[in-house]
PDB file of C-alpha atoms and ligand atoms in Angstrom:
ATOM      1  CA  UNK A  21       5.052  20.679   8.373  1.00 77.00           C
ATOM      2  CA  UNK A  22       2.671  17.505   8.544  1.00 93.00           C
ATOM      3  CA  UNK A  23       3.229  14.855   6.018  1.00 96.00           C
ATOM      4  CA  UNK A  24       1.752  11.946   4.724  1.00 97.00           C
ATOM      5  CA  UNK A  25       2.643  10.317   1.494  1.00 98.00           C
ATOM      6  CA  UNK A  26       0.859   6.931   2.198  1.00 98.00           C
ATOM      7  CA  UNK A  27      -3.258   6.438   2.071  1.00 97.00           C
ATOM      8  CA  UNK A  28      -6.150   4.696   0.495  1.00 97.00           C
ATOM      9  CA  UNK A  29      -9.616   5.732  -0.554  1.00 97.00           C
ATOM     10  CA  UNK A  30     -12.910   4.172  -1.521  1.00 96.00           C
ATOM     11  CA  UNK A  31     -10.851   3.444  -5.255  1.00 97.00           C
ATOM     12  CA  UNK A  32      -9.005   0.273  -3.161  1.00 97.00           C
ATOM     13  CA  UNK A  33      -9.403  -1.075  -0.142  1.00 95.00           C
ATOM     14  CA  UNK A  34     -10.195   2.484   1.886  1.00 95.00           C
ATOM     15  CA  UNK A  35     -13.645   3.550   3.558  1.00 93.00           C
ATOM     16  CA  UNK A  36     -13.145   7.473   2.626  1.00 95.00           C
ATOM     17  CA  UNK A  37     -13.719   8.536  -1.097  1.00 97.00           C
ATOM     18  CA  UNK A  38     -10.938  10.418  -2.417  1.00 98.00           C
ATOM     19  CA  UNK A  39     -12.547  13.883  -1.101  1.00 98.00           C
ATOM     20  CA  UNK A  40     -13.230  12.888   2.119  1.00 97.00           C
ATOM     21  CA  UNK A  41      -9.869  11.813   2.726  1.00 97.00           C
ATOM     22  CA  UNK A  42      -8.087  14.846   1.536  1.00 98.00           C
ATOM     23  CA  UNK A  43     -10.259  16.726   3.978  1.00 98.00           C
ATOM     24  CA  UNK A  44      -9.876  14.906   6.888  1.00 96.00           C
ATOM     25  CA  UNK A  45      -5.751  14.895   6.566  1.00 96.00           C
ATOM     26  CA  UNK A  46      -6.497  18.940   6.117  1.00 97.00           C
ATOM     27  CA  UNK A  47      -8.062  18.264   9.339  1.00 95.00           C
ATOM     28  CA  UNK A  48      -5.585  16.448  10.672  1.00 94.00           C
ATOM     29  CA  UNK A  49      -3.057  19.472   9.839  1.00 95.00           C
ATOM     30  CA  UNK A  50      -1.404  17.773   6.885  1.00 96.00           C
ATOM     31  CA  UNK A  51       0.151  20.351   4.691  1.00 96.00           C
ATOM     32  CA  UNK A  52       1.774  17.284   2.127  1.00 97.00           C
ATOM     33  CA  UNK A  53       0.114  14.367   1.437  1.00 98.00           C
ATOM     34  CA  UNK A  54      -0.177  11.396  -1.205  1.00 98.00           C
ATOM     35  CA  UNK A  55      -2.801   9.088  -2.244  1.00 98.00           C
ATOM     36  CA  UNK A  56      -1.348   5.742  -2.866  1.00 98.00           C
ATOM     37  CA  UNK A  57      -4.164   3.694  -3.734  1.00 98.00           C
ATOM     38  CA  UNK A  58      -3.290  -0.310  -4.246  1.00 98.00           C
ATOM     39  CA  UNK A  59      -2.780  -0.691  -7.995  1.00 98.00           C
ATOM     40  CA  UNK A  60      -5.368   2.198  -9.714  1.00 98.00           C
ATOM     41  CA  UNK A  61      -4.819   5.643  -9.840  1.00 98.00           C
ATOM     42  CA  UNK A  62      -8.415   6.566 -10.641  1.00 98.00           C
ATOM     43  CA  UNK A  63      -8.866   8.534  -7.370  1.00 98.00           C
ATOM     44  CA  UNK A  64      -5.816  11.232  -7.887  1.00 98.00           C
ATOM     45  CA  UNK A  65      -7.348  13.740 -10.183  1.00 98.00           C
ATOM     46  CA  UNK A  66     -10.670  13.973  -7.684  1.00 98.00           C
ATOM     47  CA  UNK A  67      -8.037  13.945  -4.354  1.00 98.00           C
ATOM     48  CA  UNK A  68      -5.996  16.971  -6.139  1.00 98.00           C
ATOM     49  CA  UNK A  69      -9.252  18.975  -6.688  1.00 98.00           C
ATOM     50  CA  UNK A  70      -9.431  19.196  -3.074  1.00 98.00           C
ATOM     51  CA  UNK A  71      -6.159  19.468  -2.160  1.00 98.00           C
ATOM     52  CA  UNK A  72      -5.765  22.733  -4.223  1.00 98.00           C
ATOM     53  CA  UNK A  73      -8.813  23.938  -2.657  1.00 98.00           C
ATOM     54  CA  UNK A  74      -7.651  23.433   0.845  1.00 98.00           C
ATOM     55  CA  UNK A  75      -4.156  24.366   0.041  1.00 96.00           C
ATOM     56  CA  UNK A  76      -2.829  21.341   0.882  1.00 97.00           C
ATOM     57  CA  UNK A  77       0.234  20.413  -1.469  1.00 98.00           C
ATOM     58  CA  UNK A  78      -0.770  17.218  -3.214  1.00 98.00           C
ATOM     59  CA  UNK A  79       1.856  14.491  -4.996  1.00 98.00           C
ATOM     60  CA  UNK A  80       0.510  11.583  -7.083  1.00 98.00           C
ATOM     61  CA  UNK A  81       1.047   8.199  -5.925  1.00 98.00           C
ATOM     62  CA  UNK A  82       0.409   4.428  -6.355  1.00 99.00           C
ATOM     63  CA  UNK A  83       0.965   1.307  -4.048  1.00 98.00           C
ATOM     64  CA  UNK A  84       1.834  -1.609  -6.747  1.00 98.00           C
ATOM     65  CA  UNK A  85       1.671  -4.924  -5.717  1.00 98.00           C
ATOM     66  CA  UNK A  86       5.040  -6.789  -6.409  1.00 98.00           C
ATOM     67  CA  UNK A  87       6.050 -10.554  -6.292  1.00 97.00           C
ATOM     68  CA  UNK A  88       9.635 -10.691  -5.187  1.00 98.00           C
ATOM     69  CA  UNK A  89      11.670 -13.905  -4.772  1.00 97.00           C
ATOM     70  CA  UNK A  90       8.049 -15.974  -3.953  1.00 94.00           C
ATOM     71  CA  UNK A  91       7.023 -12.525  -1.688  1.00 95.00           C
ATOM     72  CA  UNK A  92       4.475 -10.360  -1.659  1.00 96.00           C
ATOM     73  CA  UNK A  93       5.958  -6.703  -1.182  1.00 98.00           C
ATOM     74  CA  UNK A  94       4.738  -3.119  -2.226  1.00 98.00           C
ATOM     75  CA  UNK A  95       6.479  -0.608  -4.089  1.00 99.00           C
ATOM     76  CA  UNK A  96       4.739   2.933  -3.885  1.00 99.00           C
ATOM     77  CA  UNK A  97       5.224   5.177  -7.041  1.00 98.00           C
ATOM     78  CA  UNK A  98       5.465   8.884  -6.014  1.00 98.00           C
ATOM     79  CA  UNK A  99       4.926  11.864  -8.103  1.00 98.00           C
ATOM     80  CA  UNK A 100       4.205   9.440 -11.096  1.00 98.00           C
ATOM     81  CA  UNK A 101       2.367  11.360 -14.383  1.00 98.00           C
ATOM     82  CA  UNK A 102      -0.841   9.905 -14.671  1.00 97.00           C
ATOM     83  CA  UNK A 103      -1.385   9.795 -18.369  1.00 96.00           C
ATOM     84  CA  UNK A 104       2.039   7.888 -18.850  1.00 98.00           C
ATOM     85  CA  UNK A 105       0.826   4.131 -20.410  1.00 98.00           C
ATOM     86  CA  UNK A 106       3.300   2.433 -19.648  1.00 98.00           C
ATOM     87  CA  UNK A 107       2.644   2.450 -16.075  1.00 98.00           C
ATOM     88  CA  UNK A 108      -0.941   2.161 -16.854  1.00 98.00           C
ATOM     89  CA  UNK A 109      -0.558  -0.979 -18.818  1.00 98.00           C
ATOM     90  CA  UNK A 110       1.277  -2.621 -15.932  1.00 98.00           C
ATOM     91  CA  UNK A 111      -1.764  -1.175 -13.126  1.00 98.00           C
ATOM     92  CA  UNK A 112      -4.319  -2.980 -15.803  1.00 97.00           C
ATOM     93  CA  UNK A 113      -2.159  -6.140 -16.315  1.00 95.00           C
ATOM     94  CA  UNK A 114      -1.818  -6.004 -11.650  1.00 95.00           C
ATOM     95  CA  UNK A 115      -5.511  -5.851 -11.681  1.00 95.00           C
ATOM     96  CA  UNK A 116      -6.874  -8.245 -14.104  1.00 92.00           C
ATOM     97  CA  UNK A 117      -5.779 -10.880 -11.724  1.00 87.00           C
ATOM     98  CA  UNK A 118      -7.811  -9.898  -8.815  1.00 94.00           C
ATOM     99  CA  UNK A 119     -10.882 -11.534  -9.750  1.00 93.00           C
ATOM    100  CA  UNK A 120      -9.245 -14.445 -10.269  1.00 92.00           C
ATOM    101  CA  UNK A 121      -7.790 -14.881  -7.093  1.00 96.00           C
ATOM    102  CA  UNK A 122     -10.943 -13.862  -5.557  1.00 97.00           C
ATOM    103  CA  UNK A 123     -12.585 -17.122  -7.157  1.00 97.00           C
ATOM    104  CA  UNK A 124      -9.863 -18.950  -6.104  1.00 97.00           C
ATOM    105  CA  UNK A 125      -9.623 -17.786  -2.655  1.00 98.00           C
ATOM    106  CA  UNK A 126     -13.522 -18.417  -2.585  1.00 98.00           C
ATOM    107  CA  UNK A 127     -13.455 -21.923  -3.873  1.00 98.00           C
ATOM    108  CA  UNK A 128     -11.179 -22.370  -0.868  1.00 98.00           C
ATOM    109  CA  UNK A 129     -13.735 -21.040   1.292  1.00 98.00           C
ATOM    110  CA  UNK A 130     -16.653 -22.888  -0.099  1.00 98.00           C
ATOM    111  CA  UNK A 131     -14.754 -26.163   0.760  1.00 97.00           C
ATOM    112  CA  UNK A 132     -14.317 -24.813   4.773  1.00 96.00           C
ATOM    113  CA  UNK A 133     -17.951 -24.428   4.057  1.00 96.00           C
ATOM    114  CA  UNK A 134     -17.749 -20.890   3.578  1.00 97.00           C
ATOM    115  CA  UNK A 135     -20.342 -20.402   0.497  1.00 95.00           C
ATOM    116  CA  UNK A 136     -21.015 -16.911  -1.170  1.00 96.00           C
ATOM    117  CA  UNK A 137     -17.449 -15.579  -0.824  1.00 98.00           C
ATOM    118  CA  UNK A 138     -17.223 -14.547  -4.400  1.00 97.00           C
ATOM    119  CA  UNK A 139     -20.606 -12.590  -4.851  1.00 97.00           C
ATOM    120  CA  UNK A 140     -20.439 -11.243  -1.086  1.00 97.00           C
ATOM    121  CA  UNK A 141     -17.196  -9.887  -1.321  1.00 97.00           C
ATOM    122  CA  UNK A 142     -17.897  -8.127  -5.058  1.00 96.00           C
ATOM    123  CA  UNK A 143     -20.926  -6.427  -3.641  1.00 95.00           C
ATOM    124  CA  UNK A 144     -18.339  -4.635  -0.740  1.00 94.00           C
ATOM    125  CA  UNK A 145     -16.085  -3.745  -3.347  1.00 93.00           C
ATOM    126  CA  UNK A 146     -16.421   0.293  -4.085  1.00 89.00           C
ATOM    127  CA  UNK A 147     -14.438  -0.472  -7.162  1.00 88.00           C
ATOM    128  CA  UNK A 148     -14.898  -3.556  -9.209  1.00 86.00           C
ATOM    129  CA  UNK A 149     -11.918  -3.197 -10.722  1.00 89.00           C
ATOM    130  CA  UNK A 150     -10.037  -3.380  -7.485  1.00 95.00           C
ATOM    131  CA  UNK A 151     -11.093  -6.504  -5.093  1.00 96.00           C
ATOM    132  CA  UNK A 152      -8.796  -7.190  -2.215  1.00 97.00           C
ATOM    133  CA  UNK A 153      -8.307  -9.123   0.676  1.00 97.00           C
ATOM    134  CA  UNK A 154      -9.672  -6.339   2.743  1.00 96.00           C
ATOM    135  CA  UNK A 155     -12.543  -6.769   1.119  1.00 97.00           C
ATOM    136  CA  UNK A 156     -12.812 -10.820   1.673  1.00 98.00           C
ATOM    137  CA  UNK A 157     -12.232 -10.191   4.940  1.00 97.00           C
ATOM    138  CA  UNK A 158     -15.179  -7.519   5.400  1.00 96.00           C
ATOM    139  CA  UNK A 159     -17.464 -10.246   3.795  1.00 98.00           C
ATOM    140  CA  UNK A 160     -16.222 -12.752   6.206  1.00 98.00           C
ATOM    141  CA  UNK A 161     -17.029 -10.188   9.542  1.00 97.00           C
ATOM    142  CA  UNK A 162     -20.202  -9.144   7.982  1.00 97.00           C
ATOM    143  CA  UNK A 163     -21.317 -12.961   7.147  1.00 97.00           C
ATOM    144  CA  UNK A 164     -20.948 -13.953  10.834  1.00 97.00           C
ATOM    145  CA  UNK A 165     -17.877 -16.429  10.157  1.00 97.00           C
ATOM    146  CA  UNK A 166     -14.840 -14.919  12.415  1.00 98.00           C
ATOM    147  CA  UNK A 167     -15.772 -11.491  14.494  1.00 96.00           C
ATOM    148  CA  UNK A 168     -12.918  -9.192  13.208  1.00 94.00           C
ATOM    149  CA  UNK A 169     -11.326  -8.451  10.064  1.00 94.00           C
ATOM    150  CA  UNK A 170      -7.640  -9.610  11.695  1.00 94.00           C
ATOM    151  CA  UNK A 171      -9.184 -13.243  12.578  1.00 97.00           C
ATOM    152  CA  UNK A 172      -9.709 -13.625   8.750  1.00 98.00           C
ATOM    153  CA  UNK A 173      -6.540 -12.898   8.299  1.00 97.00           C
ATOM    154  CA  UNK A 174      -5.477 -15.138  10.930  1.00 97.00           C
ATOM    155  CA  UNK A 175      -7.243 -18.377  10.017  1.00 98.00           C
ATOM    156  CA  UNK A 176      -8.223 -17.635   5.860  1.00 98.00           C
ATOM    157  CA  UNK A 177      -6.344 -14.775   4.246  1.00 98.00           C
ATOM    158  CA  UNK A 178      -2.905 -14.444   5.266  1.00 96.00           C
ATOM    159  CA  UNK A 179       0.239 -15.641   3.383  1.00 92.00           C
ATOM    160  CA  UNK A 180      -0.001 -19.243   3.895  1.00 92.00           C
ATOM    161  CA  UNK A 181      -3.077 -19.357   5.824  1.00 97.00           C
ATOM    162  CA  UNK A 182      -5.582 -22.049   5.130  1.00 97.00           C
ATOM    163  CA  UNK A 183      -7.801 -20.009   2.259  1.00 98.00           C
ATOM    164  CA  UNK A 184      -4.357 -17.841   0.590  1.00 97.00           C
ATOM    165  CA  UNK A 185      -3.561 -18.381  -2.773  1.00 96.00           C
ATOM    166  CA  UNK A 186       0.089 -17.512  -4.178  1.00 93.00           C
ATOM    167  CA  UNK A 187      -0.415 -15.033  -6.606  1.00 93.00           C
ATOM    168  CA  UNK A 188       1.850 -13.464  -9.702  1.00 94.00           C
ATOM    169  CA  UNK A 189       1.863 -10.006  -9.406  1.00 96.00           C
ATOM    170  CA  UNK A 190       4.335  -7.315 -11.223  1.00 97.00           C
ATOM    171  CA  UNK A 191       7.978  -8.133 -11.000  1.00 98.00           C
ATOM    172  CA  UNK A 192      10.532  -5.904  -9.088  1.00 98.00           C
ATOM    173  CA  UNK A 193      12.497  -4.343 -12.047  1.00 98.00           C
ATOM    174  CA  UNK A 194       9.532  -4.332 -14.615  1.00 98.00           C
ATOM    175  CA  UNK A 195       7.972  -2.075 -11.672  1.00 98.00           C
ATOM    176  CA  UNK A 196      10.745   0.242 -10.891  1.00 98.00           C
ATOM    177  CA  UNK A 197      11.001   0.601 -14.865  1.00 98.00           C
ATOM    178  CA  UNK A 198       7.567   1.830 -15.183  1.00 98.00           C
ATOM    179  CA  UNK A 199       7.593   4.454 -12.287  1.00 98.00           C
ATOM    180  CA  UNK A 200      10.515   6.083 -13.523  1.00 98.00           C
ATOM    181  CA  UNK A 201       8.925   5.842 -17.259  1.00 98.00           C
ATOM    182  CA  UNK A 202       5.968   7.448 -15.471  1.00 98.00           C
ATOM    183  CA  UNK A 203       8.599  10.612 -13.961  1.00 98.00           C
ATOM    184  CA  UNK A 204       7.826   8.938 -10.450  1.00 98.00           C
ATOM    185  CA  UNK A 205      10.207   7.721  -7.598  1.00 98.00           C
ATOM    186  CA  UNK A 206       9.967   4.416  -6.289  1.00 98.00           C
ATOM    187  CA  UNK A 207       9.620   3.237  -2.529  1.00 99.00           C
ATOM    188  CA  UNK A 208       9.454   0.031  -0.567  1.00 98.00           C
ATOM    189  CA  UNK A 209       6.314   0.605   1.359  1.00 98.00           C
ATOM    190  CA  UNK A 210       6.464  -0.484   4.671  1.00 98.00           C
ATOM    191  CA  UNK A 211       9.616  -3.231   4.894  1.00 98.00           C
ATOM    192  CA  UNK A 212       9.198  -3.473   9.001  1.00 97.00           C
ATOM    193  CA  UNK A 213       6.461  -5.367   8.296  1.00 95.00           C
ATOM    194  CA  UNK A 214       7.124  -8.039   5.837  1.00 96.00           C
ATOM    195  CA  UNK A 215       8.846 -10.520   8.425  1.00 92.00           C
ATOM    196  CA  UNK A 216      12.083 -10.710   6.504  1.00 96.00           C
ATOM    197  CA  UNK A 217      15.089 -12.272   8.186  1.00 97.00           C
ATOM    198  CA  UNK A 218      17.878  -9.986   7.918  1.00 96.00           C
ATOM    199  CA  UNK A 219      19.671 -11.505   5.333  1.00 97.00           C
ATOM    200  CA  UNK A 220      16.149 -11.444   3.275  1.00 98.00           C
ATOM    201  CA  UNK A 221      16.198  -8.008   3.823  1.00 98.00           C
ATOM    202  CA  UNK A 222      19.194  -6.745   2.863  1.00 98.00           C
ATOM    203  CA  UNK A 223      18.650  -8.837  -0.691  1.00 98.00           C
ATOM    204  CA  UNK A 224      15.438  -6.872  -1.020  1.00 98.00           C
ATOM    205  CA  UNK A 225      16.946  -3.539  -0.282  1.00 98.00           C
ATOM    206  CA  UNK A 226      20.113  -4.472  -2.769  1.00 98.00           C
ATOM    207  CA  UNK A 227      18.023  -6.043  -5.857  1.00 98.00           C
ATOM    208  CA  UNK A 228      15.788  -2.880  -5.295  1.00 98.00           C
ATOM    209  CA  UNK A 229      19.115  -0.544  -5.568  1.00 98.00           C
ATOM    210  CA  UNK A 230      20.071  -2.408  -8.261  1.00 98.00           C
ATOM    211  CA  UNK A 231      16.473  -2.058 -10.602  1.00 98.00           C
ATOM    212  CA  UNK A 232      17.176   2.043  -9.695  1.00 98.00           C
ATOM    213  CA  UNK A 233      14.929   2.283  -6.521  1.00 98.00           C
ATOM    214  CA  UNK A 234      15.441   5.309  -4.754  1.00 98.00           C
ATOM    215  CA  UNK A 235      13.464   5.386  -1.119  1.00 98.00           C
ATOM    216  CA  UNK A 236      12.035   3.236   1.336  1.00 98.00           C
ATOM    217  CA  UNK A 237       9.464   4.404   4.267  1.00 98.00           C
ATOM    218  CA  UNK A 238      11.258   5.121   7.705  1.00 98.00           C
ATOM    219  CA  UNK A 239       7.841   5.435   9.078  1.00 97.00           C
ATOM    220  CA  UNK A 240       4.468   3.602   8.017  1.00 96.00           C
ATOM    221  CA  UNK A 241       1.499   3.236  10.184  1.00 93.00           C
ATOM    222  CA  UNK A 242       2.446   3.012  13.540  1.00 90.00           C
ATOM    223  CA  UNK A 243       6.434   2.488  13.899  1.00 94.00           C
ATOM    224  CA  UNK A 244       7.897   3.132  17.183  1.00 94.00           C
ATOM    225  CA  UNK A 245      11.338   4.785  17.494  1.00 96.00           C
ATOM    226  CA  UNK A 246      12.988   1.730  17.360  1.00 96.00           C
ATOM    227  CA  UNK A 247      11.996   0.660  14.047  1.00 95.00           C
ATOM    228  CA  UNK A 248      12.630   4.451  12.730  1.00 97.00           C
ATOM    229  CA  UNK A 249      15.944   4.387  13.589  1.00 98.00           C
ATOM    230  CA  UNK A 250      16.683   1.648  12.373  1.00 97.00           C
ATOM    231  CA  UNK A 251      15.286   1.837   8.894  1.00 98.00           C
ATOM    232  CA  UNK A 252      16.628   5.248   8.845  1.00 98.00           C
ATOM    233  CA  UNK A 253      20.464   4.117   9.669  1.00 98.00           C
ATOM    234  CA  UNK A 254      19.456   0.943   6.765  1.00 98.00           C
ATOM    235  CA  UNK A 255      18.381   3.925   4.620  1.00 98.00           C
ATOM    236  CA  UNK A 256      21.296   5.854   5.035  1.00 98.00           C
ATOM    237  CA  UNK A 257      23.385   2.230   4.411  1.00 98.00           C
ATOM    238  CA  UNK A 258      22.098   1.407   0.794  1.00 98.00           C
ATOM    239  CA  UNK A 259      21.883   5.348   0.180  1.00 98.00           C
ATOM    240  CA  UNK A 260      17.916   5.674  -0.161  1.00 98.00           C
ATOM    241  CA  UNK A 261      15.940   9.202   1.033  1.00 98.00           C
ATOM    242  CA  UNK A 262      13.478   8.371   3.409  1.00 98.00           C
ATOM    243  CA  UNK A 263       9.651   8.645   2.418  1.00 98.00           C
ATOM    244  CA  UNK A 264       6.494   8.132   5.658  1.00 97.00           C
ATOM    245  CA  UNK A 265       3.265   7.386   5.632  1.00 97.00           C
ATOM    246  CA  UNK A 266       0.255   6.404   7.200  1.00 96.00           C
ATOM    247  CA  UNK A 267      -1.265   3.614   5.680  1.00 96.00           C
ATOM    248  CA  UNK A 268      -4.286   5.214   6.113  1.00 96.00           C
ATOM    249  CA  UNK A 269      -7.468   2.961   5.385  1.00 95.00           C
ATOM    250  CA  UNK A 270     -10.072   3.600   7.807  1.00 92.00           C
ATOM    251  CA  UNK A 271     -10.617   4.620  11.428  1.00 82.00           C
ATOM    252  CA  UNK A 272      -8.744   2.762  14.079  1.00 73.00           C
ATOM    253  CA  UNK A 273      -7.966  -0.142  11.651  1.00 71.00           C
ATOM    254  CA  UNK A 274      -4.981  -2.509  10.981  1.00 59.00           C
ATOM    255  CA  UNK A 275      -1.873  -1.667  10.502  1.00 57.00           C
ATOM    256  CA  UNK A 276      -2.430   1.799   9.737  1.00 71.00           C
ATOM    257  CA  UNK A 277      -1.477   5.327  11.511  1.00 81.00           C
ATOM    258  CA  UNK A 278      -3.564   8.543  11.416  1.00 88.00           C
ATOM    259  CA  UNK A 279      -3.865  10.329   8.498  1.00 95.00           C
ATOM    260  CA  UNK A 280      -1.636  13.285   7.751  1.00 94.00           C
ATOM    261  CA  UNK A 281       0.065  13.023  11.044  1.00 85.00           C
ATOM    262  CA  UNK A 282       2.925  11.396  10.697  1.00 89.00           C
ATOM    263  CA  UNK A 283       6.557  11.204  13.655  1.00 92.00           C
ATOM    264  CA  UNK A 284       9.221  13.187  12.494  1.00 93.00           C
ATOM    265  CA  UNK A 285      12.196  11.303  11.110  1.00 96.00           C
ATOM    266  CA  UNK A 286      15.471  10.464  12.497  1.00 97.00           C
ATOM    267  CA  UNK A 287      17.650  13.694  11.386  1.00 97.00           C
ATOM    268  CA  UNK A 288      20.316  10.986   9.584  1.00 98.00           C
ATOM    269  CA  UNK A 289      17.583  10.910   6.940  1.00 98.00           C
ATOM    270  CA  UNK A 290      17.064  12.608   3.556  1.00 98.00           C
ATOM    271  CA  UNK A 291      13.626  12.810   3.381  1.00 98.00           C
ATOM    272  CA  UNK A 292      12.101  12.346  -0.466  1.00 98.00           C
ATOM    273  CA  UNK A 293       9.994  15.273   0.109  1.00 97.00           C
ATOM    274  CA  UNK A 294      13.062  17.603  -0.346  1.00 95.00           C
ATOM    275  CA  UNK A 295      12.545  16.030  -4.288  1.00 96.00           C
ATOM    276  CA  UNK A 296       8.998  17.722  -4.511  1.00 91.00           C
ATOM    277  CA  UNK A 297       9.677  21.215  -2.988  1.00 75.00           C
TER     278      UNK A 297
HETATM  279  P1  AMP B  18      -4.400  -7.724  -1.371  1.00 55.48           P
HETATM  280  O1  AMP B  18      -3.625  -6.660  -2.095  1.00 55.48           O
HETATM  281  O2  AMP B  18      -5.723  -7.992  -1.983  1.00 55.48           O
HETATM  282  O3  AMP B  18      -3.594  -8.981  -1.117  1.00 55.48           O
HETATM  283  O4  AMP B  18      -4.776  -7.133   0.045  1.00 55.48           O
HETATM  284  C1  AMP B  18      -3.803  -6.667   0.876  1.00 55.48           C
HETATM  285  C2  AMP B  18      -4.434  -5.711   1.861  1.00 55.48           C
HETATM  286  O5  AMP B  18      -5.014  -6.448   2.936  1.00 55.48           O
HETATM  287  C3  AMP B  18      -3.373  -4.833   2.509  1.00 55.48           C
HETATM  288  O6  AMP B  18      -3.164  -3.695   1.733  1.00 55.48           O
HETATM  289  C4  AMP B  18      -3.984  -4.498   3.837  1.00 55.48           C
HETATM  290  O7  AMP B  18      -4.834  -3.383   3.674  1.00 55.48           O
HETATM  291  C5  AMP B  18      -4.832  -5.717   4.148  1.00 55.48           C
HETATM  292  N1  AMP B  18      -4.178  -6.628   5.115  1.00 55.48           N
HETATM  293  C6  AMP B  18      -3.108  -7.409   4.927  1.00 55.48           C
HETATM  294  N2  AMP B  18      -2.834  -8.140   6.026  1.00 55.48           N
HETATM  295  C7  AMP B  18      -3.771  -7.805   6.949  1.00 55.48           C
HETATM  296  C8  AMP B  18      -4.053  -8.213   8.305  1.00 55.48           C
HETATM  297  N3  AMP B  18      -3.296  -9.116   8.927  1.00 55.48           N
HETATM  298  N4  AMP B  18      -5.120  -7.658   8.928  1.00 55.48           N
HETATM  299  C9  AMP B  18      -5.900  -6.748   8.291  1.00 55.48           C
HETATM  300  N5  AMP B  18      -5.682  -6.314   7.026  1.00 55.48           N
HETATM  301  C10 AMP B  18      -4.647  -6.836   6.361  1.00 55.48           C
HETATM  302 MN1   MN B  19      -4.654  -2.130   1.803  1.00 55.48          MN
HETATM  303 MN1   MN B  20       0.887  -2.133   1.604  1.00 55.48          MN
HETATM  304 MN1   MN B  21      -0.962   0.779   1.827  1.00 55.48          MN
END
């Protein structure tokens, strides 16, 4: 069995449109997968289409952007009902912000005499709705101004890099909350790679027990063993199943893994699939 419960299409910050992507993880071999786009859920119905013509069992998902004690983390909702408005009212409230960062971020650039950030980077976005970083950083590759996408990170975009902008998104609990009002279970999406001490960490993973969370991913992207195991023995600590992913966005890019082909998990875990069977 191949899973993947972790992906973006053109309806965020990935390259494939919902379609596409469900047929390359067929490809791929994946016989479970999820699309977790960041904050929208506008690409599920199309992505389900195909997975029930390819046979592929598909779960709904979302990766919701969450401030946490000053942090940026991401909680992925999984197997959430799409028409439930609660949810949908905190996704809207997530993404009316966007823009606004995105002039703010942009101002920031204009003064490093970067100008055209905010136009340059709407006309890359697939989905108005749903402007990210990603996105900035495109514009700033395709304008000439640093030659990759993880420059732009490196000198503009990252947290607490020259151009960043600290930015309210959904709380923790208010988050949780709305998954579960939505039927879904929530996950900490990738926590190897928020560069928590361990201390910070093992707040996270307690406040996140606390609010009712029930996972975390064992596996995102590209983990080695090492990092497996040990969020699998942390899993097993605080009592959460174990969820992996890819992180899918596009072809050999950042962070992510290759679709529907994810490691298998350390046996200690409970994987969150066993909820869906
Ligand atoms: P946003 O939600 O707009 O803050 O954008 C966050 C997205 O930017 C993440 O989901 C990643 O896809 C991407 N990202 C974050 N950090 C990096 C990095 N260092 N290099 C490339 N992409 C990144
Ligand atoms: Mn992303
Ligand atoms: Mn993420
Ligand atoms: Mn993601």
């Amino acid at each position: 069995m191949s899973i993947d419960l972790h992906c973006h299409s053109t309806i965020s910050d990935g390259t494939l449109t919902p379609t596409q992507l469900v047929r390359l993880a067929h490809a791929n071999g994946c016989t479970l997968m999820a699309l977790t786009d960041h904050d929208h859920t506008a690409g599920l119905i199309e992505a389900r289409k195909m997975a029930d013509q390819l046979d592929i069992k598909f779960i709904n998902g979302v990766e919701i952007s969450v401030s946490w004690r000053g942090r940026t983390i991401h909680i992925i909702g999984l197997n959430i009902a799409l028409e439930d408005t609660t949810l949908q009212n905190l996704l809207a409230q997530v993404r009316a912000g966007r823009l606004l960062r995105l002039r703010a971020i942009s101002d920031k650039l204009a003064k490093k005499g970067i100008i055209g950030a905010y136009d340059g980077t709407i006309a890359l976005a697939t989905n108005a709705e749903m402007v990210t970083r990603t996105h900035i950083a495109d514009y700033l590759v395709n304008s000439g101004h640093v030659r990759k996408k993880a420059d732009a990170f490196r000198k503009y975009l990252g947290d607490g890099k020259s151009c960043s902008v600290k930015h309210q998104w959904a709380g923790l609990s208010e988050t949780v909350a709305a998954i579960h009002h939505a039927g879904g279970i929530a996950v900490i999406a990738h926590p190897m790679r928020y560069d928590l001490s361990a201390t910070a960490r093992r707040n996270l993973f307690s406040d996140f027990k606390e609010c009712g969370g029930e996972a975390i991913e064992v596996h995102s992207g590209r983990t080695n063993l090492n990092d497996r195991l040990n969020y699998a023995l942390l899993a097993q600590q605080f009592g959460f199943l174990a969820s992996s992913g890819s992180d899918f966005h596009r072809e050999g890019d950042y962070g992510g893994g290759q679709l529907g082909c994810c490691p298998q998990l350390p046996p200690i875990c409970k994987p969150v699939w066993t909820l869906f069977s």
